[in-house]
Short mmCIF file of C-alpha atoms in Angstrom, two decimals:
data_model
loop_
_atom_site.label_atom_id
_atom_site.label_comp_id
_atom_site.label_asym_id
_atom_site.label_seq_id
_atom_site.Cartn_x
_atom_site.Cartn_y
_atom_site.Cartn_z
CA MET A 3 272.46 34.26 135.46
CA LYS A 4 272.41 33.37 132.16
CA ASN A 5 268.84 32.21 132.48
CA LYS A 6 267.48 35.10 133.44
CA PHE A 7 269.68 37.51 130.88
CA SER A 8 268.03 35.04 128.78
CA SER A 9 264.73 35.88 129.94
CA PHE A 10 264.87 39.61 130.13
CA ILE A 11 265.89 39.91 126.42
CA VAL A 12 262.81 38.17 125.38
CA PHE A 13 261.26 40.26 127.41
CA ILE A 14 262.24 43.45 125.27
CA PHE A 15 261.35 41.41 122.36
CA ILE A 16 257.94 40.67 123.34
CA LEU A 17 257.60 44.63 124.60
CA TYR A 18 259.09 45.97 120.93
CA SER A 19 257.34 43.55 119.01
CA CYS A 20 253.78 44.85 120.43
CA GLY A 21 254.96 48.49 120.08
CA GLY A 22 255.57 47.53 116.24
CA GLY A 23 252.51 46.43 116.41
CA GLY A 24 250.85 49.94 117.08
CA GLY A 25 252.75 51.27 114.69
CA GLY A 26 251.97 48.36 112.09
CA SER A 27 248.42 49.24 112.77
CA SER A 28 248.50 53.07 112.23
CA SER A 29 249.93 52.43 108.99
CA SER A 30 247.77 49.97 107.80
CA SER A 31 245.14 52.18 108.56
CA ALA A 32 246.56 54.84 106.85
CA VAL A 33 246.24 52.36 103.37
CA SER A 34 242.45 51.29 104.46
CA ASN A 35 241.47 54.76 104.34
CA SER A 36 243.84 55.97 101.00
CA SER A 37 241.93 52.40 99.60
CA TYR A 38 238.47 53.32 100.46
CA SER A 39 239.02 57.26 99.54
CA SER A 40 240.01 56.33 95.72
CA SER A 41 237.57 54.05 95.57
CA SER A 42 234.88 56.41 97.00
CA SER A 43 235.96 59.45 94.26
CA SER A 44 236.02 56.66 91.53
CA SER A 45 232.15 56.12 92.50
CA SER A 46 231.42 60.17 93.02
CA SER A 47 233.24 59.89 89.16
CA SER A 48 231.03 57.28 87.80
CA SER A 49 228.27 58.59 89.90
CA SER A 50 228.32 61.99 88.28
CA SER A 51 229.59 60.55 84.63
CA SER A 52 226.42 58.41 85.28
CA SER A 53 224.14 61.38 86.68
CA ALA A 54 225.11 63.83 83.19
CA SER A 55 224.88 60.54 81.00
CA SER A 56 221.46 60.77 82.21
CA SER A 57 220.55 64.28 82.19
CA SER A 58 221.85 64.28 78.82
CA SER A 59 219.63 61.71 77.23
CA THR A 60 216.79 63.45 78.68
CA LEU A 61 216.40 66.71 77.78
CA THR A 62 212.83 68.30 76.75
CA GLY A 63 212.24 71.06 74.35
CA THR A 64 208.96 72.55 72.99
CA ILE A 65 208.15 73.01 69.55
CA TYR A 66 205.37 75.30 68.69
CA VAL A 67 202.61 74.84 65.87
CA THR A 68 200.65 78.33 65.44
CA LYS A 69 198.48 79.91 62.95
CA ALA A 70 198.78 82.78 61.01
CA SER A 71 196.67 84.61 57.64
CA LEU A 72 199.02 84.39 54.37
CA VAL A 73 199.21 85.26 50.82
CA LEU A 74 199.34 82.25 49.16
CA ALA A 75 200.46 81.64 45.51
CA ASP A 76 197.14 81.60 44.28
CA GLY A 77 196.72 85.20 45.63
CA THR A 78 193.85 84.08 47.98
CA THR A 79 194.48 84.76 51.97
CA ARG A 80 193.99 82.12 54.09
CA GLU A 81 194.74 80.68 57.59
CA VAL A 82 197.55 78.33 57.45
CA LEU A 83 199.49 76.55 60.14
CA GLN A 84 203.04 77.37 61.10
CA VAL A 85 206.27 75.43 63.33
CA SER A 86 208.61 77.46 65.36
CA GLY A 87 211.51 75.38 67.71
CA ALA A 88 212.70 72.80 65.06
CA ASP A 89 215.87 71.22 65.48
CA ALA A 90 218.37 73.37 63.07
CA LYS A 91 220.36 70.85 61.09
CA SER A 92 220.80 69.62 57.86
CA THR A 93 218.25 66.82 57.06
CA ASP A 94 217.67 65.14 53.87
CA GLY A 95 215.43 66.74 52.67
CA GLY A 96 217.72 70.52 53.55
CA THR A 97 218.93 72.65 55.78
CA ALA A 98 216.15 73.31 58.60
CA THR A 99 215.22 76.73 60.56
CA SER A 100 214.93 76.64 64.48
CA GLU A 101 212.85 80.05 63.36
CA LYS A 102 209.16 80.36 62.36
CA ARG A 103 208.18 78.91 59.41
CA THR A 104 204.53 77.95 57.84
CA VAL A 105 205.29 74.22 57.10
CA TYR A 106 203.99 71.92 54.29
CA SER A 107 203.11 68.41 53.02
CA TYR A 108 204.10 66.54 49.97
CA ALA A 109 201.92 64.93 47.25
CA SER A 110 204.38 62.03 47.14
CA SER A 111 205.47 59.38 49.79
CA SER A 112 208.88 60.69 50.93
CA TYR A 113 211.44 63.54 49.65
CA LEU A 114 215.17 63.89 48.89
CA GLY A 115 216.94 67.02 48.31
CA SER A 116 217.85 70.24 49.37
CA ALA A 117 214.86 72.71 48.80
CA TRP A 118 212.50 70.78 51.53
CA PRO A 119 214.15 70.60 54.88
CA TYR A 120 212.23 68.11 57.07
CA VAL A 121 211.13 68.80 60.56
CA THR A 122 212.48 67.35 63.50
CA LYS A 123 213.38 66.87 66.84
CA ASP A 124 216.95 65.88 68.20
CA SER A 125 216.65 62.33 68.86
CA ASN A 126 217.76 63.04 72.26
CA THR A 127 215.64 65.33 73.24
CA THR A 128 211.67 65.14 74.85
CA MET A 129 209.32 67.35 72.98
CA THR A 130 206.45 68.75 74.52
CA ILE A 131 203.96 70.36 71.28
CA ASP A 132 202.35 73.75 71.96
CA LYS A 133 199.57 74.07 69.66
CA GLU A 134 197.84 77.38 69.33
CA SER A 135 194.31 77.94 70.68
CA GLY A 136 192.16 76.75 67.30
CA ILE A 137 194.11 74.23 66.17
CA THR A 138 192.57 71.12 65.70
CA ALA A 139 194.32 69.35 63.78
CA ASN A 140 196.54 66.22 65.52
CA ILE A 141 200.13 66.68 65.46
CA GLU A 142 202.90 64.57 66.85
CA PHE A 143 206.57 63.35 66.28
CA ILE A 144 207.18 60.02 64.85
CA GLY A 145 210.12 58.61 64.87
CA ASP A 146 212.23 62.44 65.21
CA GLN A 147 210.01 63.60 62.24
CA LEU A 148 206.77 65.74 62.73
CA HIS A 149 203.63 64.93 61.46
CA ILE A 150 200.38 66.49 61.27
CA GLU A 151 197.20 64.26 60.31
CA LYS A 152 199.90 61.36 59.79
CA LYS A 153 201.65 63.50 57.14
CA PRO A 154 205.91 64.01 57.06
CA VAL A 155 206.00 68.28 57.70
CA TYR A 156 208.48 70.12 55.84
CA GLN A 157 210.20 74.11 55.76
CA PHE A 158 210.73 75.58 52.20
CA ILE A 159 213.65 77.06 51.99
CA ASN A 160 212.50 80.26 49.65
CA ASP A 161 210.35 81.41 52.75
CA ILE A 162 212.82 83.76 54.53
CA SER A 163 210.12 84.71 57.10
CA ASP A 164 207.12 83.79 58.53
CA THR A 165 205.31 86.00 56.24
CA ASP A 166 206.25 83.77 53.60
CA ALA A 167 204.46 80.63 52.28
CA THR A 168 205.77 80.59 48.59
CA GLY A 169 205.76 76.81 48.97
CA ASP A 170 202.33 76.75 48.60
CA ASP A 171 200.65 74.73 45.35
CA TYR A 172 204.91 74.93 44.32
CA THR A 173 204.71 72.04 40.83
CA ASP A 174 201.11 70.76 42.13
CA SER A 175 203.05 68.90 44.26
CA TRP A 176 202.99 70.92 47.80
CA TYR A 177 201.08 71.85 50.07
CA ALA A 178 200.37 74.23 53.54
CA PHE A 179 198.28 72.94 56.19
CA TYR A 180 194.48 74.64 57.00
CA LEU A 181 194.11 74.20 61.12
CA ASP A 182 192.43 70.79 61.35
CA GLY A 183 194.99 69.10 59.28
CA LYS A 184 193.59 69.51 55.86
CA ILE A 185 196.06 70.84 52.90
CA THR A 186 195.15 73.57 50.97
CA ASN A 187 194.90 71.77 47.86
CA MET A 188 191.39 73.50 45.98
CA ASP A 189 191.54 71.27 42.88
CA ALA A 190 191.50 67.66 45.67
CA TRP A 191 188.45 65.44 44.99
CA ASN A 192 189.01 63.01 47.83
CA SER A 193 187.10 61.84 50.76
CA ASP A 194 190.81 62.99 52.89
CA SER A 195 190.19 66.66 51.08
CA ALA A 196 189.49 70.13 51.97
CA VAL A 197 185.92 70.37 51.01
CA HIS A 198 185.62 74.65 50.44
CA HIS A 199 182.12 74.95 49.23
CA ARG A 200 179.62 72.68 50.04
CA LEU A 201 175.51 72.96 50.48
CA THR A 202 174.64 74.99 53.73
CA ASN A 203 170.70 75.06 52.83
CA PRO A 204 169.76 71.78 53.58
CA PRO A 205 173.26 71.09 55.87
CA GLN A 206 175.10 68.25 54.36
CA GLU A 207 177.72 67.52 52.53
CA CYS A 208 177.60 66.89 48.77
CA ASN A 209 179.19 64.22 46.18
CA ARG A 210 182.13 65.61 44.40
CA VAL A 211 183.20 63.73 40.89
CA ASP A 212 185.81 65.71 39.20
CA LYS A 213 184.32 69.23 39.26
CA THR A 214 180.78 68.14 39.26
CA TYR A 215 179.20 69.03 43.27
CA PHE A 216 175.76 66.51 43.05
CA CYS A 217 173.82 67.24 45.60
CA GLU A 218 170.12 66.56 46.83
CA VAL A 219 167.31 69.28 48.10
CA PRO A 220 164.28 68.19 49.63
CA GLU A 221 161.10 69.85 47.21
CA ASN A 222 159.76 72.97 48.72
CA ILE A 223 163.06 73.74 50.62
CA GLU A 224 165.03 76.93 48.45
CA GLY A 225 168.28 75.30 47.96
CA GLN A 226 171.78 76.83 49.23
CA PHE A 227 175.10 76.40 47.92
CA THR A 228 178.04 78.45 49.54
CA PHE A 229 181.41 79.02 47.90
CA CYS A 230 183.81 79.94 50.19
CA ASP A 231 181.84 78.58 53.42
CA GLN A 232 184.84 77.25 55.21
CA TYR A 233 188.81 77.65 54.93
CA CYS A 234 188.69 80.16 51.82
CA SER A 235 187.12 83.79 51.48
CA TYR A 236 184.69 84.59 48.43
CA SER A 237 185.84 88.18 48.49
CA ASP A 238 189.16 86.52 47.24
CA PHE A 239 187.56 85.61 44.18
CA THR A 240 185.87 87.23 40.74
CA SER A 241 182.81 84.82 40.40
CA GLU A 242 180.40 84.14 37.03
CA LEU A 243 177.08 82.17 37.01
CA THR A 244 178.69 80.87 33.14
CA ASP A 245 175.03 78.55 32.45
CA THR A 246 172.11 77.24 33.79
CA PHE A 247 169.95 74.47 33.02
CA ASN A 248 166.98 76.14 34.44
CA GLU A 249 165.12 79.08 35.51
CA GLY A 250 166.13 80.95 38.52
CA TRP A 251 169.07 79.99 39.93
CA ILE A 252 171.17 83.54 41.26
CA LEU A 253 174.62 83.21 42.85
CA ASN A 254 174.98 86.84 45.21
CA GLU A 255 177.69 89.60 46.55
CA ASN A 256 178.73 86.99 49.34
CA GLY A 257 179.13 83.77 47.52
CA VAL A 258 175.82 81.75 48.14
CA LEU A 259 174.00 80.39 44.75
CA SER A 260 170.61 79.32 44.99
CA LEU A 261 167.78 78.13 43.78
CA PRO A 262 163.55 78.71 45.08
CA ALA A 263 162.38 75.69 46.44
CA GLN A 264 160.69 73.12 43.65
CA ASP A 265 158.01 71.06 43.47
CA TYR A 266 158.70 67.79 42.61
CA GLU A 267 155.25 66.48 41.21
CA ALA A 268 155.10 70.01 38.79
CA SER A 269 159.12 70.84 37.95
CA PHE A 270 161.82 68.53 36.63
CA SER A 271 164.18 66.08 38.80
CA PHE A 272 166.90 67.86 38.97
CA ALA A 273 168.36 71.12 38.10
CA GLN A 274 172.42 72.71 37.50
CA ALA A 275 174.27 75.89 37.44
CA GLU A 276 177.66 76.20 35.63
CA VAL A 277 180.06 79.14 38.60
CA SER A 278 183.34 79.70 37.54
CA LEU A 279 185.62 81.44 40.01
CA THR A 280 188.90 83.36 39.57
CA THR A 281 191.53 83.68 41.86
CA PRO A 282 193.59 86.96 42.35
CA SER A 283 196.64 85.32 40.26
CA ASP A 284 194.25 84.73 37.74
CA LYS A 285 193.68 81.03 38.37
CA LYS A 286 190.36 79.80 37.03
CA ARG A 287 188.52 76.93 38.28
CA ASP A 288 184.80 75.92 36.47
CA PHE A 289 182.37 74.04 39.24
CA SER A 290 179.36 73.04 38.15
CA ILE A 291 176.59 72.28 40.98
CA ARG A 292 173.75 69.93 40.59
CA PHE A 293 170.69 70.04 42.69
CA THR A 294 168.36 66.90 42.23
CA VAL A 295 165.08 67.66 43.83
CA ILE A 296 163.48 64.76 46.32
CA ASP A 297 159.79 63.55 46.49
CA VAL A 298 158.76 64.41 50.09
CA ASP A 299 155.62 62.61 51.85
CA GLU A 300 153.72 66.14 51.74
CA THR A 301 150.35 64.20 53.67
CA SER A 302 153.00 64.91 57.16
CA ASN A 303 154.37 67.66 57.86
CA TYR A 304 157.48 66.68 59.16
CA SER A 305 160.19 64.65 56.80
CA GLY A 306 162.65 62.26 58.17
CA PHE A 307 165.40 60.09 57.01
CA SER A 308 165.55 56.50 58.17
CA MET A 309 168.32 55.53 60.27
CA GLY A 310 168.31 51.87 60.00
CA LEU A 311 171.81 50.18 58.94
CA PHE A 312 170.79 48.98 55.06
CA THR A 313 167.55 50.90 54.06
CA ILE A 314 166.46 51.68 50.65
CA ASN A 315 167.23 55.52 52.36
CA ALA A 316 170.72 55.05 52.89
CA ALA A 317 171.53 57.41 49.73
CA LYS A 318 169.75 59.86 51.44
CA ILE A 319 171.02 59.81 54.98
CA ARG A 320 174.13 60.67 52.89
CA THR A 321 173.71 63.15 51.45
CA THR A 322 171.40 64.79 53.65
CA TYR A 323 171.93 63.40 57.82
CA THR A 324 176.15 62.72 57.22
CA PHE A 325 176.77 62.47 61.10
CA LEU A 326 174.26 59.40 60.92
CA THR A 327 176.28 57.92 58.05
CA ASP A 328 179.74 58.26 60.58
CA ILE A 329 177.55 56.90 63.64
CA LEU A 330 176.02 53.83 62.07
CA ASP A 331 179.51 53.34 60.15
CA ALA A 332 181.34 53.18 63.45
CA TYR A 333 178.41 50.05 64.67
CA LYS A 334 178.86 48.44 61.22
CA GLU A 335 183.33 48.46 61.09
CA ASN A 336 183.74 47.29 64.91
CA TYR A 337 180.13 44.67 64.99
CA ASP A 338 182.43 43.61 61.40
CA SER A 339 185.70 43.30 63.90
CA SER A 340 184.28 42.07 66.81
CA TYR A 341 180.88 40.25 66.08
CA SER A 342 179.63 41.86 69.38
CA HIS A 343 176.33 44.07 69.58
CA THR A 344 177.24 45.75 72.38
CA ASP A 345 180.48 46.15 71.89
CA ALA A 346 179.76 47.93 68.40
CA LEU A 347 177.23 49.81 70.20
CA VAL A 348 179.34 51.05 72.68
CA GLU A 349 181.55 52.47 69.45
CA ALA A 350 178.98 53.97 67.67
CA ARG A 351 178.27 55.81 71.59
CA LYS A 352 181.49 57.14 71.66
CA LYS A 353 181.52 58.53 67.76
CA ALA A 354 177.82 59.79 68.27
CA CYS A 355 179.06 61.55 71.55
CA GLU A 356 182.40 62.01 71.72
CA ASP A 357 183.72 62.70 67.98
CA ILE A 358 180.91 63.95 66.14
CA LEU A 359 179.23 65.92 69.00
CA SER A 360 182.68 68.02 69.34
CA THR A 361 181.72 70.25 66.47
CA THR A 362 179.33 72.83 66.23
CA PHE A 363 175.85 71.74 64.67
CA GLU A 364 173.44 74.63 63.40
CA VAL A 365 170.12 72.28 63.35
CA LYS A 366 168.62 70.08 66.38
CA TYR A 367 167.70 66.91 65.52
CA TYR A 368 164.63 64.55 67.08
CA PHE A 369 164.97 60.67 66.70
CA TYR A 370 160.71 59.12 66.39
CA GLY A 371 160.07 55.68 66.37
CA ALA A 372 157.32 53.14 65.51
CA THR A 373 155.43 50.41 67.45
CA SER A 374 155.18 46.89 67.02
CA THR A 375 151.16 47.80 65.94
CA ASP A 376 151.50 51.09 64.62
CA THR A 377 154.98 52.26 62.07
CA THR A 378 153.66 55.92 62.91
CA LYS A 379 156.68 57.12 63.84
CA ASP A 380 155.32 59.00 67.28
CA VAL A 381 157.70 57.17 70.07
CA TYR A 382 159.80 59.84 71.05
CA LEU A 383 163.27 59.04 71.47
CA GLY A 384 165.40 61.59 72.86
CA SER A 385 167.26 64.97 70.73
CA TYR A 386 170.80 65.19 69.27
CA GLY A 387 173.00 68.01 68.42
CA ASN A 388 172.26 69.91 71.63
CA GLY A 389 174.94 68.75 74.13
CA ASP A 390 174.43 65.73 76.06
CA THR A 391 171.77 67.49 78.99
CA GLY A 392 167.86 67.10 79.21
CA ASP A 393 166.20 64.79 76.55
CA SER A 394 169.76 64.18 74.10
CA ILE A 395 170.49 60.90 73.12
CA CYS A 396 173.93 61.48 74.82
CA ASN A 397 173.17 62.36 78.21
CA SER A 398 174.47 59.26 79.71
CA SER A 399 171.74 58.86 82.72
CA GLY A 400 169.01 59.92 80.67
CA ASP A 401 166.02 58.33 79.47
CA TYR A 402 167.45 58.40 75.98
CA GLY A 403 170.57 58.05 76.55
CA SER A 404 171.21 56.01 78.98
CA THR A 405 172.08 51.87 78.19
CA VAL A 406 169.12 50.93 79.91
CA GLY A 407 166.29 54.09 79.04
CA LEU A 408 163.44 51.96 77.60
CA ASN A 409 163.12 54.20 74.30
CA SER A 410 167.19 54.35 74.37
CA ILE A 411 168.60 53.47 71.20
CA TRP A 412 172.03 52.29 73.00
CA ASN A 413 169.90 50.11 75.37
CA SER A 414 171.20 46.68 73.50
CA VAL A 415 167.96 44.86 75.11
CA GLY A 416 165.69 47.51 74.69
CA THR A 417 163.28 47.76 71.50
CA TYR A 418 164.73 50.57 69.69
CA GLY A 419 168.83 49.39 70.51
CA SER A 420 169.15 45.04 70.38
CA SER A 421 170.60 43.89 66.89
CA VAL A 422 166.97 41.82 66.61
CA SER A 423 164.23 43.89 66.94
CA SER A 424 162.52 45.15 63.96
CA LEU A 425 162.58 48.84 64.86
CA SER A 426 165.73 48.99 65.94
CA PRO A 427 168.16 51.07 63.66
CA TRP A 428 170.86 47.93 64.76
CA ASN A 429 169.43 45.63 62.74
CA ASN A 430 169.89 45.37 58.99
CA VAL A 431 166.96 43.94 58.39
CA ALA A 432 164.38 45.98 60.40
CA PHE A 433 161.40 46.73 59.06
CA ASP A 434 160.79 49.98 60.39
CA PRO A 435 163.68 51.54 62.06
CA PRO A 436 163.35 55.02 64.15
CA GLU A 437 163.38 58.15 61.79
CA VAL A 438 165.68 61.72 62.25
CA PHE A 439 163.55 64.93 61.28
CA SER A 440 164.94 68.57 61.98
CA GLU A 441 161.51 69.48 63.42
CA LYS A 442 159.80 68.20 66.65
CA LYS A 443 156.29 67.45 66.89
#
């Protein structure tokens, strides 16, 4: 009996333990769920925090670059760049505004102070640069500061609205930007300066030394030099033809200074005129314009210039057909660095057919080459300045623009494209390279 009672107690204990196990399982599950919920909540909170952090580090915005015709310090009206959307904050140059303002370039390396705020963006913001149509300048952020043609961009605190450009020509150190990124300084004389005045017949960039323009004009052609051919308006100035060293010079009401066609054999080798321009603010600028008359072979109806790399006509190329200079320089610079004729030819073609051809040519040019038995330039090599179709040297699928065309200057192994042919422009010792003409034979 005692043994049966003991067994019964043991049986009850076992049942109790099983029941208690069920209760313990439920309690354990609750703790487990509670822990999961806490972990999930923590994970969700961490995810939200990470998402917010990610969002704050990838903010986007837009800075707007526009153009405006404004009266500058000298009283002339010119089209310059303005910027809106800059980060409105204190900078090392002063406190910037996000409102639209004229922007400036500084002649020195950098400015520290309070009058010329930097145009910047927030370091956590990715900015899109929106340029108005017609603006061709290269505009970018370098670090957080806006740059135009690699020049840092500034506002001026005295400009209180978008109709102001009071910082232009300030202390001869601050200048606004033209639409192509050149600065408005009319007295600068380096290769990066905007060329306001130039020879327009025949079209060329004259060499400038101080206030003198040295231009070359072939004989039997009326030379024409135009003041304010670009960037400025001649009507803003009062002008005077103050002196001439030769007879025949005329300065008309449109700012065109002209010299009648000269016969090289019967006249002087150069002619010079002095012209004075005065701005509305009474700033006076004196210029000397010199035309050197170039002898032309009058036994032919055509006058061309050799496009060889290093020929005796190099000076004529640089003053008459300036686009040739850029093409030849592109080849030479890349050949010097790569020592590969093929690679250099690719860069020269890119310069000719992508960079330069994007500009507008008023004259169409024609290339002619000689043969090994006849030095007369009668072999047609294509045209230039008329896009990239037809007989253009930029028509990559045409006879004169492809890299395999028999008479293509881009055929690296062809008569007119190799680096060893005596008839090729790419051979620096070629004795009879192609010539370029402004008329087609």
